[in-house]
Coordinates of C-alpha atoms in Angstrom, one line a residue:
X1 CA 18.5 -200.3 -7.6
X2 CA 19.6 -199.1 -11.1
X3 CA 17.5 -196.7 -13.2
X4 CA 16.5 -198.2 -16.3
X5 CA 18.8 -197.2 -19.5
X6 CA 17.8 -197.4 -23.0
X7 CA 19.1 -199.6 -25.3
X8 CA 20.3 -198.9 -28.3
X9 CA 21.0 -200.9 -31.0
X10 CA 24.4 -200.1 -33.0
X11 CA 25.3 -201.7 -36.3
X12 CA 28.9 -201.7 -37.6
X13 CA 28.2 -203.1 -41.7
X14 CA 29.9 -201.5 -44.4
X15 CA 27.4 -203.4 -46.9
X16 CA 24.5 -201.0 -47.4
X17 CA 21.8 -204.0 -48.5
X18 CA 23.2 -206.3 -45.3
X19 CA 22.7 -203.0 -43.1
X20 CA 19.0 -202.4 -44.3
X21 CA 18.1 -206.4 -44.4
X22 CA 19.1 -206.3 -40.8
X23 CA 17.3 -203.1 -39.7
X24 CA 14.0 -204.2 -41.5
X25 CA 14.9 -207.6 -39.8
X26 CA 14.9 -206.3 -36.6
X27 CA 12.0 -204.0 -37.4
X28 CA 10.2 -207.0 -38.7
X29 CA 10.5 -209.2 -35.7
X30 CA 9.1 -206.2 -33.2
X31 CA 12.3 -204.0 -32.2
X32 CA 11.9 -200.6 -32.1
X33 CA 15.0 -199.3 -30.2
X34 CA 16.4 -196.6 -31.7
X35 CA 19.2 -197.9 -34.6
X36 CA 22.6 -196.0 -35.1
X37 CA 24.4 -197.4 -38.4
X38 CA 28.3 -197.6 -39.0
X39 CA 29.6 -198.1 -42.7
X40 CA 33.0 -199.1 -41.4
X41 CA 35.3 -199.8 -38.1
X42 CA 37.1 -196.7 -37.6
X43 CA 33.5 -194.5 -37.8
X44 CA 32.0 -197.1 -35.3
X45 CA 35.2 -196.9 -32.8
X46 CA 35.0 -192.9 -33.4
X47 CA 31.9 -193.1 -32.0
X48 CA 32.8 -195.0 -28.9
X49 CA 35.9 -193.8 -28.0
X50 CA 33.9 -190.0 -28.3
X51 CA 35.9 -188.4 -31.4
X52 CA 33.0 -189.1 -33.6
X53 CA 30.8 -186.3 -34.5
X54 CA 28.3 -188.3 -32.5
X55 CA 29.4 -189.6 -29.7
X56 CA 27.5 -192.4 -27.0
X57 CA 25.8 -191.3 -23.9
X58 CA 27.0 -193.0 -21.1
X59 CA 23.7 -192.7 -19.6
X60 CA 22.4 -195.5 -22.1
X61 CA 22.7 -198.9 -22.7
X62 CA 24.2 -200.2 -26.1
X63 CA 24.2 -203.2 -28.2
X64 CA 26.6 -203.8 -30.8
X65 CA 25.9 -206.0 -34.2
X66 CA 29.4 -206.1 -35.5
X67 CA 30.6 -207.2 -39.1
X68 CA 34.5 -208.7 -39.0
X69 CA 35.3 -207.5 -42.6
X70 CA 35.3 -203.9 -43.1
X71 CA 37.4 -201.0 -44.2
X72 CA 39.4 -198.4 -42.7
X73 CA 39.6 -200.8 -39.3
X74 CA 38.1 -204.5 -39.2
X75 CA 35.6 -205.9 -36.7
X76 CA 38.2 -208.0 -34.6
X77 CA 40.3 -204.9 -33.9
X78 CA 36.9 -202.7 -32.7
X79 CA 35.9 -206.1 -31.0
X80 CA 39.7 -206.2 -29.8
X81 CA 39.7 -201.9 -28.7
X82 CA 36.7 -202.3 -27.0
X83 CA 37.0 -205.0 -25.0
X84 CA 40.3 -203.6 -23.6
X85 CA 38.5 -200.6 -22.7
X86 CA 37.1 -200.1 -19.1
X87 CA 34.3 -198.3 -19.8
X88 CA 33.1 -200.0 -23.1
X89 CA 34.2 -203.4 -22.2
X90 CA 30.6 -204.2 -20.5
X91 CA 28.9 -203.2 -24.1
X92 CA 27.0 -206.9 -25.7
X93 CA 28.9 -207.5 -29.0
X94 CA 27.1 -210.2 -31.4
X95 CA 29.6 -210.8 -34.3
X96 CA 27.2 -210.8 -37.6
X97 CA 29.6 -211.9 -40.6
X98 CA 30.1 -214.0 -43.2
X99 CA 33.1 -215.7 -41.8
X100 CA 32.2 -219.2 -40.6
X101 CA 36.2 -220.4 -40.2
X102 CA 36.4 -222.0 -36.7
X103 CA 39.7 -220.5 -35.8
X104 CA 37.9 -216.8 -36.3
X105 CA 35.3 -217.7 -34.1
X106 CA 37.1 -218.8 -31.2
X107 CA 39.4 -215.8 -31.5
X108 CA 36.3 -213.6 -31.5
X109 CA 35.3 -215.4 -28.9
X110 CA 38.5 -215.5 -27.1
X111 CA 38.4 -211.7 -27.5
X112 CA 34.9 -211.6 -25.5
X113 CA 32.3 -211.4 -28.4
X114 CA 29.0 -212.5 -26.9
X115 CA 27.1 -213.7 -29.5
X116 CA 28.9 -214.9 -32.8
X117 CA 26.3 -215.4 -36.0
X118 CA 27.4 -216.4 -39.1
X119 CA 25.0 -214.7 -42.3
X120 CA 23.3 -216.9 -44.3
X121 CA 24.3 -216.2 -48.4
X122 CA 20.6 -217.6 -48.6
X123 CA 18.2 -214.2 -48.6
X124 CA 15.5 -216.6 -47.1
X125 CA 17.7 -217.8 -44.4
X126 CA 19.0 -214.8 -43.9
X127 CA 15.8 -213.2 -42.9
X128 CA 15.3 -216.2 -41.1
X129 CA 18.5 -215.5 -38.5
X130 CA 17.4 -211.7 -38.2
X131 CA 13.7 -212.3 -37.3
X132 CA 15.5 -215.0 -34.6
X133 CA 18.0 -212.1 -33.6
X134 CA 15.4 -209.5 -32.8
X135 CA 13.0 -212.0 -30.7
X136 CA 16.6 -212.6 -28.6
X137 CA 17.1 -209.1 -28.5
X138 CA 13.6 -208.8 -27.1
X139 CA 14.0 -211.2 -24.0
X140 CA 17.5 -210.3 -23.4
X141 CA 17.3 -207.4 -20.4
X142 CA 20.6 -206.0 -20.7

């Protein structure tokens, strides 16, 4: 039987407003994991890969809430990294972006996102999606 890991809840958004909206989302709707923040790709796959100046602990379990467009390295290439990776490859990725074309989807999909949620422009709706997104982060035992 395995030992029970935390989770923790990484979110790779270079958009400092979208980062805090879906924080106090997710604070909002009852998570209290701990949060780690990215402001772009290449700081979130530092991290992973372990040449960050934090790096993660395999002894926990993560969740990632990735944005597509960002700078320095874009969300389909961490997406793309990680997947390829044997030891991050088992890591949840939910794809949070604006970027409802189809053929991006399926790629990300194709790729091995889990989850793929398209943000709302709508504040209203928006915090609509991210009180829904912590309640399935609630029920969802990693």
């Amino acid at each position: 039987m395995e030992t029970y890991k935390e989770m923790i809840i990484l979110i790779a958004e270079d958009n400092d407003g979208h980062a805090e909206l879906i924080k106090e989302g997710l604070k909002d709707s009852g998570v209290c994991n701990e949060i780690i923040r990215f402001s772009d790709g290449k700081e979130t796959w530092d991290f992973l890969s372990g040449i960050g100046e934090k790096v993660i602990d395999k002894d926990k379990h993560y969740l990632l809430l990735l944005d597509i467009n960002m700078p320095k390295m874009d969300g389909v290439e961490v997406l793309r990294r990680m997947k390829a990776n044997k030891e991050l490859k088992e890591i949840p990725i939910m794809m949070l972006t604006t970027t409802d074309d189809p053929r991006e989807i399926e790629h990300c999909y194709k790729l091995g996102c889990n989850v793929y949620i398209t943000k709302p422009v709508d504040f209203k709706a928006f915090a609509e999606t991210l009180k829904r997104l912590g309640l399935f982060i609630q029920v969802v035992k990693i």
